[in-house]
CSV table of C-alpha atoms in Angstrom, one decimal:
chain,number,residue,atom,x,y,z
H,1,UNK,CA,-20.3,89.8,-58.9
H,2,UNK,CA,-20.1,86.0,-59.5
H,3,UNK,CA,-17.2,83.2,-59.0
H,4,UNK,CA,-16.5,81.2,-61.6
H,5,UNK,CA,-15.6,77.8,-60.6
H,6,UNK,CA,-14.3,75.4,-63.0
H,7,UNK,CA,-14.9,71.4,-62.0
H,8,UNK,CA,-13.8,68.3,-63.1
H,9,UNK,CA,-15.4,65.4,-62.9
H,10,UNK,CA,-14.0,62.8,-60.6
H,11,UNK,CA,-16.2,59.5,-61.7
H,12,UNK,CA,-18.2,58.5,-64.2
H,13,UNK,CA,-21.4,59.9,-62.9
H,14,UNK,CA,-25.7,60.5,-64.5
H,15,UNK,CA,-26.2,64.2,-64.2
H,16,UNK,CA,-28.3,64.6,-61.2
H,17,UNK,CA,-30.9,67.3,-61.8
H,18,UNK,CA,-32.1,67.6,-58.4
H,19,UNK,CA,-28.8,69.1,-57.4
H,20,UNK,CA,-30.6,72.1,-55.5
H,21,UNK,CA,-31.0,71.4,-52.1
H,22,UNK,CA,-27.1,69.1,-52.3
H,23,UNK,CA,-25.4,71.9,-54.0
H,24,UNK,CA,-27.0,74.5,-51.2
H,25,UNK,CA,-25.9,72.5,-48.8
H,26,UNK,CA,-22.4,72.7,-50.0
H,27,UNK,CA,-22.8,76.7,-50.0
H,28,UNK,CA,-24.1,77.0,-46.8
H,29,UNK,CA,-20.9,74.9,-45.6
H,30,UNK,CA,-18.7,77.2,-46.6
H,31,UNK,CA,-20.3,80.0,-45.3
H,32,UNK,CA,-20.3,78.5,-41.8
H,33,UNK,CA,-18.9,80.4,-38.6
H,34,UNK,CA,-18.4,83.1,-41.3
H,35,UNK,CA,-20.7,86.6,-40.8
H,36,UNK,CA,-23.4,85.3,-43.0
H,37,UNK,CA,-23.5,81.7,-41.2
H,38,UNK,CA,-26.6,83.3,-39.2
H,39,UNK,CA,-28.7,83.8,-42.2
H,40,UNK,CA,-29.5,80.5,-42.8
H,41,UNK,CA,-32.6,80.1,-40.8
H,42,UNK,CA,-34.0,83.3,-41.9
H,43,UNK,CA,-37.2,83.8,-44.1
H,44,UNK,CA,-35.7,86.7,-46.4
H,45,UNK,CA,-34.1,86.7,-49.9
H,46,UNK,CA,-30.5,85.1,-49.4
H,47,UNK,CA,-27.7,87.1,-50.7
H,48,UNK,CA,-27.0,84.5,-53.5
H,49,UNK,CA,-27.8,82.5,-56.5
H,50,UNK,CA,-25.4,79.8,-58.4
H,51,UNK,CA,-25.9,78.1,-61.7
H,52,UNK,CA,-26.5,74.1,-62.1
H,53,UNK,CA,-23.0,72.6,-63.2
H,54,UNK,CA,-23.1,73.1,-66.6
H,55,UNK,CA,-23.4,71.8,-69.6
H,56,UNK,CA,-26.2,69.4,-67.6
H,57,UNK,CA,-24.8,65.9,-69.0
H,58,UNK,CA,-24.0,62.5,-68.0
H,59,UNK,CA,-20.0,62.8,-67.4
H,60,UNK,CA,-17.0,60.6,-67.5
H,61,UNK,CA,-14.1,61.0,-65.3
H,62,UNK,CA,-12.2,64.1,-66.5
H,63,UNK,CA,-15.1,66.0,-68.2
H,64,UNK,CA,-14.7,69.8,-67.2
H,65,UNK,CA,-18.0,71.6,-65.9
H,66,UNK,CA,-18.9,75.1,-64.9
H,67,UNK,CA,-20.5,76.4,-62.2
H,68,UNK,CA,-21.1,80.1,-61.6
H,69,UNK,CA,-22.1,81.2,-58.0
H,70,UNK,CA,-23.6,85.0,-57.5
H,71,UNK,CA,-24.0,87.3,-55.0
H,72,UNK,CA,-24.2,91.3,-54.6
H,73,UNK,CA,-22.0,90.5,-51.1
H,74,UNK,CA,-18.2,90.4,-52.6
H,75,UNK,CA,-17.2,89.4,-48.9
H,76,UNK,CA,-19.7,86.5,-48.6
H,77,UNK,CA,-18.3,85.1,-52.6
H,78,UNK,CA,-14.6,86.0,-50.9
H,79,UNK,CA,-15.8,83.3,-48.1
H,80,UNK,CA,-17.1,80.7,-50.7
H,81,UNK,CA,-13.6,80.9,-52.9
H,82,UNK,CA,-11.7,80.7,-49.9
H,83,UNK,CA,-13.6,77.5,-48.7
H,84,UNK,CA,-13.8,76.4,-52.3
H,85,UNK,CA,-9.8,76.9,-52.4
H,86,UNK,CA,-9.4,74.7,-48.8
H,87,UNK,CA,-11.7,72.2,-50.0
H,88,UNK,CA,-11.4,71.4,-53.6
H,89,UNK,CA,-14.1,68.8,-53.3
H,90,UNK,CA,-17.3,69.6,-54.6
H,91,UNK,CA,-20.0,66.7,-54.1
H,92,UNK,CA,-23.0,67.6,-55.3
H,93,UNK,CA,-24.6,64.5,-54.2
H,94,UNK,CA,-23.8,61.4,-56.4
H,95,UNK,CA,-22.0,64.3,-58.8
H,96,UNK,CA,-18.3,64.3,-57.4
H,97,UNK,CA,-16.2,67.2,-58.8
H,98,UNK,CA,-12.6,68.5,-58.0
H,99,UNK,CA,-12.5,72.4,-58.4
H,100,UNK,CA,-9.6,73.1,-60.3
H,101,UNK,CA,-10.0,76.9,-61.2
H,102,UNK,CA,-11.4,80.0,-59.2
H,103,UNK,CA,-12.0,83.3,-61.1
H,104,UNK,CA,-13.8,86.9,-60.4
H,105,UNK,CA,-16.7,87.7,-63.0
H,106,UNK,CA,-18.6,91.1,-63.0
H,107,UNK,CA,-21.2,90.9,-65.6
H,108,UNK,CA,-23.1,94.4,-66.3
H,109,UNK,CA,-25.9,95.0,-68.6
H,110,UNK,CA,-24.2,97.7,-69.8
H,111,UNK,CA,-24.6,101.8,-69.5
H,112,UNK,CA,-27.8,103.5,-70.0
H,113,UNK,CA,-28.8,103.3,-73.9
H,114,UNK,CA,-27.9,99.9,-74.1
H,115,UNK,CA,-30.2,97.1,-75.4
H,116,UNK,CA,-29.7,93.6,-74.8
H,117,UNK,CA,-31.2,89.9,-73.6
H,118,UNK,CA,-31.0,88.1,-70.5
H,119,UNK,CA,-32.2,84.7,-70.6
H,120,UNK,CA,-32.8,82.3,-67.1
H,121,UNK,CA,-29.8,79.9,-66.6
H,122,UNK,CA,-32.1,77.5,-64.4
H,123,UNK,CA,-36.0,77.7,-63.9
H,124,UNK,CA,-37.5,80.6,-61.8
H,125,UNK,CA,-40.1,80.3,-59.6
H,126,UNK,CA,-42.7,82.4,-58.7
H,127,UNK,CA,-45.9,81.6,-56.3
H,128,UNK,CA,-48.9,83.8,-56.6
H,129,UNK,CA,-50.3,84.5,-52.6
H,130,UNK,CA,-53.7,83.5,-52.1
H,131,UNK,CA,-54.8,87.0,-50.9
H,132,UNK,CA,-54.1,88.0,-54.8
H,133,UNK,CA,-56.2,85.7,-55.9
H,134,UNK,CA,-59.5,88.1,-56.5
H,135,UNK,CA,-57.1,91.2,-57.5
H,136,UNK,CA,-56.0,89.2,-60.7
H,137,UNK,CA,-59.3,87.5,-61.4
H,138,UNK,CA,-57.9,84.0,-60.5
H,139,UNK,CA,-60.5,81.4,-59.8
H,140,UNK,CA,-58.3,79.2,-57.5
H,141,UNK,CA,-59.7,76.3,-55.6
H,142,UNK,CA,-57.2,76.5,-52.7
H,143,UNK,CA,-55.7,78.8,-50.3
H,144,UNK,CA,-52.2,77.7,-50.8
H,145,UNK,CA,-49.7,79.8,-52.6
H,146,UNK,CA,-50.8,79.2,-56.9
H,147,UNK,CA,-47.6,78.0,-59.3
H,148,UNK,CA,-47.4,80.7,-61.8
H,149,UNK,CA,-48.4,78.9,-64.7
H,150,UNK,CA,-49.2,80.1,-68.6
H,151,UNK,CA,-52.9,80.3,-67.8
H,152,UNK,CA,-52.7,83.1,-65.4
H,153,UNK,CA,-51.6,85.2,-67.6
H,154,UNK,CA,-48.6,87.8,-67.6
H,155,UNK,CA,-49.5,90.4,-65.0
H,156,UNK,CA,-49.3,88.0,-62.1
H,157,UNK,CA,-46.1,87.3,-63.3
H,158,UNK,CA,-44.7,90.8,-63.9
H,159,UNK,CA,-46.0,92.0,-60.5
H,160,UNK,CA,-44.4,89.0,-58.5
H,161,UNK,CA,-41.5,89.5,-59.7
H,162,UNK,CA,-40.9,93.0,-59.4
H,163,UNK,CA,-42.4,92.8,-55.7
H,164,UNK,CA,-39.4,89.7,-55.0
H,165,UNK,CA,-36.8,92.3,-56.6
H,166,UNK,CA,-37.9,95.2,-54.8
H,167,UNK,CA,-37.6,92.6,-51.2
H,168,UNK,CA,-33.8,92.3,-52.5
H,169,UNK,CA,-33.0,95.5,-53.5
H,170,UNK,CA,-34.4,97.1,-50.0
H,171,UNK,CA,-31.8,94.3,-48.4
H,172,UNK,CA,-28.6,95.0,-50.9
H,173,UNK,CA,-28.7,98.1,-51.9
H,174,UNK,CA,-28.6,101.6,-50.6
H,175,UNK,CA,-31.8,102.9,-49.0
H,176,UNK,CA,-32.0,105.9,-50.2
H,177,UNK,CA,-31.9,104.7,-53.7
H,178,UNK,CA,-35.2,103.8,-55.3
H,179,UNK,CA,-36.5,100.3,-56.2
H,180,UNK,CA,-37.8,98.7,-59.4
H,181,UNK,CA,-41.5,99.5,-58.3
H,182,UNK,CA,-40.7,103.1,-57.4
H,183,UNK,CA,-39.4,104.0,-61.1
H,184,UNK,CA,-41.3,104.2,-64.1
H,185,UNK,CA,-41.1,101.9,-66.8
H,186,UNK,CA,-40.8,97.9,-66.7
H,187,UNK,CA,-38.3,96.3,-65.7
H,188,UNK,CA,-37.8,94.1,-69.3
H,189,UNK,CA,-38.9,95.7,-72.7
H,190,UNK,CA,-40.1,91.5,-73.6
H,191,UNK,CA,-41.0,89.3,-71.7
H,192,UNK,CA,-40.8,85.7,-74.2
H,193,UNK,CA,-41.5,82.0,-72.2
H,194,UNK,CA,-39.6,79.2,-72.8
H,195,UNK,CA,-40.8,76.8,-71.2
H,196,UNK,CA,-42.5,75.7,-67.8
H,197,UNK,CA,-42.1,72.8,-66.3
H,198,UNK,CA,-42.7,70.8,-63.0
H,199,UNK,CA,-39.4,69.1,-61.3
H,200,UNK,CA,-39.1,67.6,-58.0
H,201,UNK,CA,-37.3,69.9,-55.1
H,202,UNK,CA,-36.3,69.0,-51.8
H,203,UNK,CA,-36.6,72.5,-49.9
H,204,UNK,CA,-36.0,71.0,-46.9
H,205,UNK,CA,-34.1,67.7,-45.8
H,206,UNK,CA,-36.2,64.7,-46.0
H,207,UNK,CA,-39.0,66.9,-47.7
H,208,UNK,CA,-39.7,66.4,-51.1
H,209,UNK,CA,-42.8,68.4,-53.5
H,210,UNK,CA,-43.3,69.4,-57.0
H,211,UNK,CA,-42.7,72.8,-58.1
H,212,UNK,CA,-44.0,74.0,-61.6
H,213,UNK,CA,-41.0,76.7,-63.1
H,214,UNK,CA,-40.4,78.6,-66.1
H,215,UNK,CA,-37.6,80.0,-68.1
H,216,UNK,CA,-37.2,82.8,-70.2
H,217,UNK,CA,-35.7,85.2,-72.5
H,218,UNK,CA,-35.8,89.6,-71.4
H,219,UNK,CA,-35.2,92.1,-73.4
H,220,UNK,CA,-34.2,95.0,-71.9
H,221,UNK,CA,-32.9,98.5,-72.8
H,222,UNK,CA,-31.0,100.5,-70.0
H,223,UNK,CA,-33.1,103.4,-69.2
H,224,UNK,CA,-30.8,105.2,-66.7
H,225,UNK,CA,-28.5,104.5,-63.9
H,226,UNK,CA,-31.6,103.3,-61.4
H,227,UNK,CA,-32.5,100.4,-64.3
H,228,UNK,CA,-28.8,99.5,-64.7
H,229,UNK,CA,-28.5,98.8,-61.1
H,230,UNK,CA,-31.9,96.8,-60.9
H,231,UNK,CA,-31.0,94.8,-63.7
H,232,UNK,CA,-27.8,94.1,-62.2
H,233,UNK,CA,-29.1,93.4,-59.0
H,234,UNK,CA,-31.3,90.6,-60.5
H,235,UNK,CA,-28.0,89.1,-62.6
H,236,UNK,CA,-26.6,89.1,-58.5
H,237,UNK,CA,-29.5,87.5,-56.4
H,238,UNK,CA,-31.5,86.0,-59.0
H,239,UNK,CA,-35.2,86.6,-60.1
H,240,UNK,CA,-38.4,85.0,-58.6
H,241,UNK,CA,-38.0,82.6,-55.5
H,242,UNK,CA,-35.8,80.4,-53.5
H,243,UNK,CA,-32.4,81.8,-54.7
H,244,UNK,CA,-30.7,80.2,-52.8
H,245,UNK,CA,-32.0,76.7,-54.1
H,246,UNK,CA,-30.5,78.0,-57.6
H,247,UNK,CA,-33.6,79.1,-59.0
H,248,UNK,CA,-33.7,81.9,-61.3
H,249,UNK,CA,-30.2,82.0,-61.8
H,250,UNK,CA,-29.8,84.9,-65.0
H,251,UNK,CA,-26.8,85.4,-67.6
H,252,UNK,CA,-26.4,87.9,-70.3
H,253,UNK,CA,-26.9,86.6,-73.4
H,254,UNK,CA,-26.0,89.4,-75.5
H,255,UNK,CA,-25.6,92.8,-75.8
H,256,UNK,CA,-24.8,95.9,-77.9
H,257,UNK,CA,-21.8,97.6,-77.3
């Protein structure tokens, strides 16, 4: 389930593209004294992920943007509209928008049979733990969680990110339903990189570091109703890390019918 918010640009403004931890903050806001307002200092997989305003220009006053905020919770995205609705100003920092339209989307890979891509709205992130290190033949100098970078090749990558979506899906969905790790098959047929890149992130306030992200492009073909929902799930929560920073935010790209 998503919110589609359309913006419009209130200044002339530079796109900021360290809008994570701003644009959070904005989420979190609306979210406050509501049920989910306690999640905020846990350590688990937040309930949502969110686009960057899109397309990521410089704007003039008046330009329309997008932003698309997700979550498997269709209270906690009724919350966020409502506040949204209250509050039409959205300052992402130095990015001032006015949100001038609100609509439901339910995006779904489709039923079993069908083939398709989804390809990462913003970079994902995923950390290799130290105590992996040995187990895929990583000679790491460090004991600090290891960027997932080209050079450790694609079974780091795979596992880490099936382990995060099996975290999620043990939080959001039923229990008595099985996860991505306790089916066979993958969970994408292809797995083709983009591109990685390192950014600056402000996780915390007053705490900034450089994180090294990746996007990409899955294919996928719907094996049965278990896959449909795990695909789903990640085109609700996210894929890889810090979700709720806007990282591996996921769209559709195309499907058969």
């Amino acid at each position: 389930m998503r919110i589609l918010a359309r913006l419009r640009a209130r200044r002339d403004t530079a796109y900021d593209n360290t809008y994570h931890h701003k644009l959070q903050g904005r989420i979190w806001g609306a979210l406050e004294d509501s049920p989910y307002d306690d999640l905020h200092d846990e350590n688990r997989p937040m309930p949502f992920v969110y686009s960057n305003p899109f397309p990521p220009e410089d704007m003039r006053e008046g330009d329309e943007r997008t932003l698309l905020i997700a979550s498997p919770e269709e209270e906690l995205l009724a919350y966020v509209a409502a506040d949204l609705k209250d509050n039409r100003e959205l300052n992402i920092g130095e990015m001032p928008f006015h949100v001038e339209e609100l609509t439901p989307v339910a995006p779904d890979v489709g039923d079993p049979g069908t083939s398709g891509t989804i390809e990462t709205g913003t970079g994902v992130l995923v950390r290799i733990p130290p105590w992996r290190f040995e187990a895929y033949g990583l000679d790491i100098d460090h004991d600090e969680a290891e960027f997932w970078r080209p050079e450790h090749t694609m079974e780091p990558f795979r596992n880490q990110l099936e382990a995060n979506l099996d975290k999620k899906h043990d939080l959001y969905c039923p229990e008595y339903l099985p996860g991505p790790s306790e089916v066979k098959g993958d969970l994408f047929d292809g797995y083709e990189l983009l591109k990685t890149f390192a950014i600056p992130v402000e996780p915390t306030t007053g705490q900034t570091e450089t994180w090294v992200l990746s996007k990409w492009r899955f294919d996928y073909t719907v094996r049965d109703d278990d896959h449909r929902r795990h695909l789903n799930l990640a085109l609700d929560v996210g894929i890889g890390e810090r979700n709720s920073l806007g990282f591996g935010f996921v769209n559709i790209q195309d499907h058969d019918e």
